[in-house]
Amino acid sequence: MTSDETTRYLIAAAAAVEIDIKPEWMPNVARFFEIAQGMAAEVIASGALTDAESAAVFTPWEKE
């Protein structure tokens, strides 16, 4: 994603969930998004997600 594409995506996503990103914050928000996107790509490429097992879910007993 280019910086312009990232900015357009963030503007649209923020509007969809009604979050206000101030114009002066946008360069830092966009840069963080691009860094996080790169980290996610590394995790996906490692295959770690296909090897992971879900943790058990705690369900408390119902009182009678």
Backbone atoms as SQL, in Angstrom:
CREATE TABLE atoms (id INTEGER PRIMARY KEY, chain TEXT, resi INTEGER, resn TEXT, atom TEXT, x REAL, y REAL, z REAL);
INSERT INTO atoms VALUES
  (1, 'A', 1, 'MET', 'N', 0.848, -1.170, 0.000),
  (2, 'A', 1, 'MET', 'CA', 0.000, 0.000, 0.000),
  (3, 'A', 1, 'MET', 'C', 0.896, 1.236, 0.000),
  (4, 'A', 2, 'THR', 'N', 0.612, 2.165, -0.848),
  (5, 'A', 2, 'THR', 'CA', 1.383, 3.410, -0.839),
  (6, 'A', 2, 'THR', 'C', 0.880, 4.300, 0.296),
  (7, 'A', 3, 'SER', 'N', 1.616, 5.343, 0.585),
  (8, 'A', 3, 'SER', 'CA', 1.197, 6.261, 1.655),
  (9, 'A', 3, 'SER', 'C', -0.160, 6.883, 1.358),
  (10, 'A', 4, 'ASP', 'N', -0.401, 7.241, 0.085),
  (11, 'A', 4, 'ASP', 'CA', -1.698, 7.819, -0.280),
  (12, 'A', 4, 'ASP', 'C', -2.821, 6.799, -0.108),
  (13, 'A', 5, 'GLU', 'N', -2.555, 5.546, -0.481),
  (14, 'A', 5, 'GLU', 'CA', -3.562, 4.494, -0.315),
  (15, 'A', 5, 'GLU', 'C', -3.840, 4.254, 1.163),
  (16, 'A', 6, 'THR', 'N', -2.785, 4.256, 1.956),
  (17, 'A', 6, 'THR', 'CA', -2.945, 4.073, 3.399),
  (18, 'A', 6, 'THR', 'C', -3.796, 5.190, 3.980),
  (19, 'A', 7, 'THR', 'N', -3.502, 6.414, 3.616),
  (20, 'A', 7, 'THR', 'CA', -4.259, 7.560, 4.130),
  (21, 'A', 7, 'THR', 'C', -5.717, 7.472, 3.727),
  (22, 'A', 8, 'ARG', 'N', -5.980, 7.141, 2.469),
  (23, 'A', 8, 'ARG', 'CA', -7.374, 7.011, 2.017),
  (24, 'A', 8, 'ARG', 'C', -8.084, 5.886, 2.771),
  (25, 'A', 9, 'TYR', 'N', -7.396, 4.770, 2.965),
  (26, 'A', 9, 'TYR', 'CA', -7.979, 3.649, 3.702),
  (27, 'A', 9, 'TYR', 'C', -8.310, 4.072, 5.139),
  (28, 'A', 10, 'LEU', 'N', -7.368, 4.733, 5.799),
  (29, 'A', 10, 'LEU', 'CA', -7.585, 5.148, 7.186),
  (30, 'A', 10, 'LEU', 'C', -8.731, 6.141, 7.311),
  (31, 'A', 11, 'ILE', 'N', -8.835, 7.052, 6.379),
  (32, 'A', 11, 'ILE', 'CA', -9.940, 8.021, 6.398),
  (33, 'A', 11, 'ILE', 'C', -11.270, 7.294, 6.269),
  (34, 'A', 12, 'ALA', 'N', -11.341, 6.345, 5.327),
  (35, 'A', 12, 'ALA', 'CA', -12.587, 5.593, 5.120),
  (36, 'A', 12, 'ALA', 'C', -12.910, 4.711, 6.328),
  (37, 'A', 13, 'ALA', 'N', -11.895, 4.035, 6.860),
  (38, 'A', 13, 'ALA', 'CA', -12.113, 3.152, 8.012),
  (39, 'A', 13, 'ALA', 'C', -12.534, 3.956, 9.239),
  (40, 'A', 14, 'ALA', 'N', -11.889, 5.089, 9.460),
  (41, 'A', 14, 'ALA', 'CA', -12.240, 5.933, 10.601),
  (42, 'A', 14, 'ALA', 'C', -13.665, 6.445, 10.482),
  (43, 'A', 15, 'ALA', 'N', -14.070, 6.824, 9.286),
  (44, 'A', 15, 'ALA', 'CA', -15.436, 7.301, 9.071),
  (45, 'A', 15, 'ALA', 'C', -16.447, 6.175, 9.323),
  (46, 'A', 16, 'ALA', 'N', -16.091, 4.964, 8.917),
  (47, 'A', 16, 'ALA', 'CA', -17.002, 3.825, 9.076),
  (48, 'A', 16, 'ALA', 'C', -17.283, 3.521, 10.545),
  (49, 'A', 17, 'VAL', 'N', -16.297, 3.726, 11.398),
  (50, 'A', 17, 'VAL', 'CA', -16.484, 3.454, 12.831),
  (51, 'A', 17, 'VAL', 'C', -16.603, 4.729, 13.659),
  (52, 'A', 18, 'GLU', 'N', -16.793, 5.826, 12.967),
  (53, 'A', 18, 'GLU', 'CA', -17.024, 7.137, 13.589),
  (54, 'A', 18, 'GLU', 'C', -15.913, 7.555, 14.544),
  (55, 'A', 19, 'ILE', 'N', -14.663, 7.409, 14.072),
  (56, 'A', 19, 'ILE', 'CA', -13.498, 7.859, 14.831),
  (57, 'A', 19, 'ILE', 'C', -12.926, 9.075, 14.122),
  (58, 'A', 20, 'ASP', 'N', -12.613, 10.091, 14.884),
  (59, 'A', 20, 'ASP', 'CA', -12.035, 11.301, 14.320),
  (60, 'A', 20, 'ASP', 'C', -10.504, 11.223, 14.406),
  (61, 'A', 21, 'ILE', 'N', -9.839, 11.249, 13.253),
  (62, 'A', 21, 'ILE', 'CA', -8.380, 11.325, 13.228),
  (63, 'A', 21, 'ILE', 'C', -8.030, 12.733, 12.783),
  (64, 'A', 22, 'LYS', 'N', -7.446, 13.491, 13.687),
  (65, 'A', 22, 'LYS', 'CA', -7.099, 14.871, 13.364),
  (66, 'A', 22, 'LYS', 'C', -6.054, 14.896, 12.251),
  (67, 'A', 23, 'PRO', 'N', -6.142, 15.863, 11.354),
  (68, 'A', 23, 'PRO', 'CA', -5.206, 15.930, 10.225),
  (69, 'A', 23, 'PRO', 'C', -3.736, 15.923, 10.651),
  (70, 'A', 24, 'GLU', 'N', -3.419, 16.559, 11.771),
  (71, 'A', 24, 'GLU', 'CA', -2.022, 16.599, 12.211),
  (72, 'A', 24, 'GLU', 'C', -1.545, 15.236, 12.741),
  (73, 'A', 25, 'TRP', 'N', -2.489, 14.358, 13.083),
  (74, 'A', 25, 'TRP', 'CA', -2.137, 13.019, 13.552),
  (75, 'A', 25, 'TRP', 'C', -1.950, 12.028, 12.410),
  (76, 'A', 26, 'MET', 'N', -2.552, 12.317, 11.252),
  (77, 'A', 26, 'MET', 'CA', -2.618, 11.348, 10.163),
  (78, 'A', 26, 'MET', 'C', -1.254, 10.790, 9.735),
  (79, 'A', 27, 'PRO', 'N', -0.203, 11.591, 9.587),
  (80, 'A', 27, 'PRO', 'CA', 1.077, 10.998, 9.179),
  (81, 'A', 27, 'PRO', 'C', 1.584, 9.937, 10.162),
  (82, 'A', 28, 'ASN', 'N', 1.434, 10.186, 11.461),
  (83, 'A', 28, 'ASN', 'CA', 1.880, 9.204, 12.458),
  (84, 'A', 28, 'ASN', 'C', 0.971, 7.978, 12.502),
  (85, 'A', 29, 'VAL', 'N', -0.319, 8.182, 12.373),
  (86, 'A', 29, 'VAL', 'CA', -1.255, 7.056, 12.354),
  (87, 'A', 29, 'VAL', 'C', -0.980, 6.186, 11.129),
  (88, 'A', 30, 'ALA', 'N', -0.779, 6.822, 9.980),
  (89, 'A', 30, 'ALA', 'CA', -0.503, 6.089, 8.744),
  (90, 'A', 30, 'ALA', 'C', 0.808, 5.317, 8.855),
  (91, 'A', 31, 'ARG', 'N', 1.821, 5.922, 9.421),
  (92, 'A', 31, 'ARG', 'CA', 3.118, 5.236, 9.556),
  (93, 'A', 31, 'ARG', 'C', 2.986, 4.042, 10.494),
  (94, 'A', 32, 'PHE', 'N', 2.293, 4.201, 11.609),
  (95, 'A', 32, 'PHE', 'CA', 2.084, 3.076, 12.511),
  (96, 'A', 32, 'PHE', 'C', 1.325, 1.958, 11.802),
  (97, 'A', 33, 'PHE', 'N', 0.288, 2.308, 11.050),
  (98, 'A', 33, 'PHE', 'CA', -0.501, 1.321, 10.316),
  (99, 'A', 33, 'PHE', 'C', 0.383, 0.543, 9.350),
  (100, 'A', 34, 'GLU', 'N', 1.255, 1.234, 8.635),
  (101, 'A', 34, 'GLU', 'CA', 2.150, 0.571, 7.686),
  (102, 'A', 34, 'GLU', 'C', 3.137, -0.360, 8.404),
  (103, 'A', 35, 'ILE', 'N', 3.636, 0.062, 9.554),
  (104, 'A', 35, 'ILE', 'CA', 4.540, -0.791, 10.342),
  (105, 'A', 35, 'ILE', 'C', 3.792, -2.035, 10.831),
  (106, 'A', 36, 'ALA', 'N', 2.590, -1.847, 11.368),
  (107, 'A', 36, 'ALA', 'CA', 1.790, -2.976, 11.853),
  (108, 'A', 36, 'ALA', 'C', 1.441, -3.926, 10.708),
  (109, 'A', 37, 'GLN', 'N', 1.166, -3.371, 9.548),
  (110, 'A', 37, 'GLN', 'CA', 0.861, -4.183, 8.374),
  (111, 'A', 37, 'GLN', 'C', 2.073, -5.047, 7.998),
  (112, 'A', 38, 'GLY', 'N', 3.259, -4.479, 8.075),
  (113, 'A', 38, 'GLY', 'CA', 4.479, -5.228, 7.785),
  (114, 'A', 38, 'GLY', 'C', 4.715, -6.341, 8.794),
  (115, 'A', 39, 'MET', 'N', 4.449, -6.056, 10.085),
  (116, 'A', 39, 'MET', 'CA', 4.608, -7.086, 11.115),
  (117, 'A', 39, 'MET', 'C', 3.608, -8.218, 10.900),
  (118, 'A', 40, 'ALA', 'N', 2.384, -7.880, 10.544),
  (119, 'A', 40, 'ALA', 'CA', 1.370, -8.901, 10.284),
  (120, 'A', 40, 'ALA', 'C', 1.781, -9.775, 9.103),
  (121, 'A', 41, 'ALA', 'N', 2.358, -9.174, 8.078),
  (122, 'A', 41, 'ALA', 'CA', 2.813, -9.941, 6.913),
  (123, 'A', 41, 'ALA', 'C', 3.906, -10.931, 7.307),
  (124, 'A', 42, 'GLU', 'N', 4.793, -10.519, 8.218),
  (125, 'A', 42, 'GLU', 'CA', 5.856, -11.415, 8.695),
  (126, 'A', 42, 'GLU', 'C', 5.271, -12.617, 9.448),
  (127, 'A', 43, 'VAL', 'N', 4.280, -12.369, 10.285),
  (128, 'A', 43, 'VAL', 'CA', 3.648, -13.456, 11.043),
  (129, 'A', 43, 'VAL', 'C', 2.943, -14.414, 10.084),
  (130, 'A', 44, 'ILE', 'N', 2.219, -13.872, 9.126),
  (131, 'A', 44, 'ILE', 'CA', 1.518, -14.706, 8.156),
  (132, 'A', 44, 'ILE', 'C', 2.510, -15.534, 7.345),
  (133, 'A', 45, 'ALA', 'N', 3.596, -14.915, 6.909),
  (134, 'A', 45, 'ALA', 'CA', 4.600, -15.607, 6.105),
  (135, 'A', 45, 'ALA', 'C', 5.318, -16.708, 6.894),
  (136, 'A', 46, 'SER', 'N', 5.384, -16.570, 8.195),
  (137, 'A', 46, 'SER', 'CA', 6.083, -17.569, 9.015),
  (138, 'A', 46, 'SER', 'C', 5.311, -18.874, 9.138),
  (139, 'A', 47, 'GLY', 'N', 4.030, -18.839, 8.849),
  (140, 'A', 47, 'GLY', 'CA', 3.200, -20.032, 8.999),
  (141, 'A', 47, 'GLY', 'C', 2.759, -20.276, 10.424),
  (142, 'A', 48, 'ALA', 'N', 3.083, -19.385, 11.324),
  (143, 'A', 48, 'ALA', 'CA', 2.743, -19.569, 12.735),
  (144, 'A', 48, 'ALA', 'C', 1.238, -19.675, 12.958),
  (145, 'A', 49, 'LEU', 'N', 0.477, -18.980, 12.154),
  (146, 'A', 49, 'LEU', 'CA', -0.972, -18.991, 12.360),
  (147, 'A', 49, 'LEU', 'C', -1.582, -20.348, 12.056),
  (148, 'A', 50, 'THR', 'N', -1.014, -21.095, 11.115),
  (149, 'A', 50, 'THR', 'CA', -1.575, -22.400, 10.781),
  (150, 'A', 50, 'THR', 'C', -1.196, -23.456, 11.803),
  (151, 'A', 51, 'ASP', 'N', -0.126, -23.230, 12.567),
  (152, 'A', 51, 'ASP', 'CA', 0.324, -24.187, 13.565),
  (153, 'A', 51, 'ASP', 'C', -0.286, -23.937, 14.947),
  (154, 'A', 52, 'ALA', 'N', -0.907, -22.798, 15.136),
  (155, 'A', 52, 'ALA', 'CA', -1.420, -22.433, 16.451),
  (156, 'A', 52, 'ALA', 'C', -2.718, -23.178, 16.761),
  (157, 'A', 53, 'GLU', 'N', -2.892, -23.511, 18.017),
  (158, 'A', 53, 'GLU', 'CA', -4.123, -24.126, 18.478),
  (159, 'A', 53, 'GLU', 'C', -4.855, -23.130, 19.368),
  (160, 'A', 54, 'SER', 'N', -6.148, -23.159, 19.297),
  (161, 'A', 54, 'SER', 'CA', -6.943, -22.274, 20.137),
  (162, 'A', 54, 'SER', 'C', -6.819, -22.675, 21.595),
  (163, 'A', 55, 'ALA', 'N', -6.839, -21.692, 22.455),
  (164, 'A', 55, 'ALA', 'CA', -6.803, -21.962, 23.895),
  (165, 'A', 55, 'ALA', 'C', -8.179, -22.432, 24.356),
  (166, 'A', 56, 'ALA', 'N', -8.187, -23.138, 25.450),
  (167, 'A', 56, 'ALA', 'CA', -9.453, -23.578, 26.036),
  (168, 'A', 56, 'ALA', 'C', -10.241, -22.361, 26.502),
  (169, 'A', 57, 'VAL', 'N', -11.533, -22.457, 26.442),
  (170, 'A', 57, 'VAL', 'CA', -12.398, -21.361, 26.867),
  (171, 'A', 57, 'VAL', 'C', -12.991, -21.718, 28.218),
  (172, 'A', 58, 'PHE', 'N', -12.815, -20.853, 29.191),
  (173, 'A', 58, 'PHE', 'CA', -13.375, -21.085, 30.526),
  (174, 'A', 58, 'PHE', 'C', -14.844, -20.757, 30.512),
  (175, 'A', 59, 'THR', 'N', -15.646, -21.715, 30.956),
  (176, 'A', 59, 'THR', 'CA', -17.084, -21.496, 31.090),
  (177, 'A', 59, 'THR', 'C', -17.471, -21.841, 32.524),
  (178, 'A', 60, 'PRO', 'N', -17.865, -20.843, 33.315),
  (179, 'A', 60, 'PRO', 'CA', -18.203, -21.123, 34.714),
  (180, 'A', 60, 'PRO', 'C', -19.465, -21.992, 34.808),
  (181, 'A', 61, 'TRP', 'N', -19.529, -22.768, 35.853),
  (182, 'A', 61, 'TRP', 'CA', -20.700, -23.600, 36.062),
  (183, 'A', 61, 'TRP', 'C', -21.864, -22.713, 36.452),
  (184, 'A', 62, 'GLU', 'N', -23.001, -23.079, 35.979),
  (185, 'A', 62, 'GLU', 'CA', -24.191, -22.319, 36.364),
  (186, 'A', 62, 'GLU', 'C', -24.626, -22.739, 37.764),
  (187, 'A', 63, 'LYS', 'N', -25.074, -21.793, 38.562),
  (188, 'A', 63, 'LYS', 'CA', -25.575, -22.112, 39.896),
  (189, 'A', 63, 'LYS', 'C', -26.974, -22.642, 39.777),
  (190, 'A', 64, 'GLU', 'N', -27.260, -23.626, 40.583),
  (191, 'A', 64, 'GLU', 'CA', -28.619, -24.233, 40.547),
  (192, 'A', 64, 'GLU', 'C', -29.516, -23.610, 41.556);
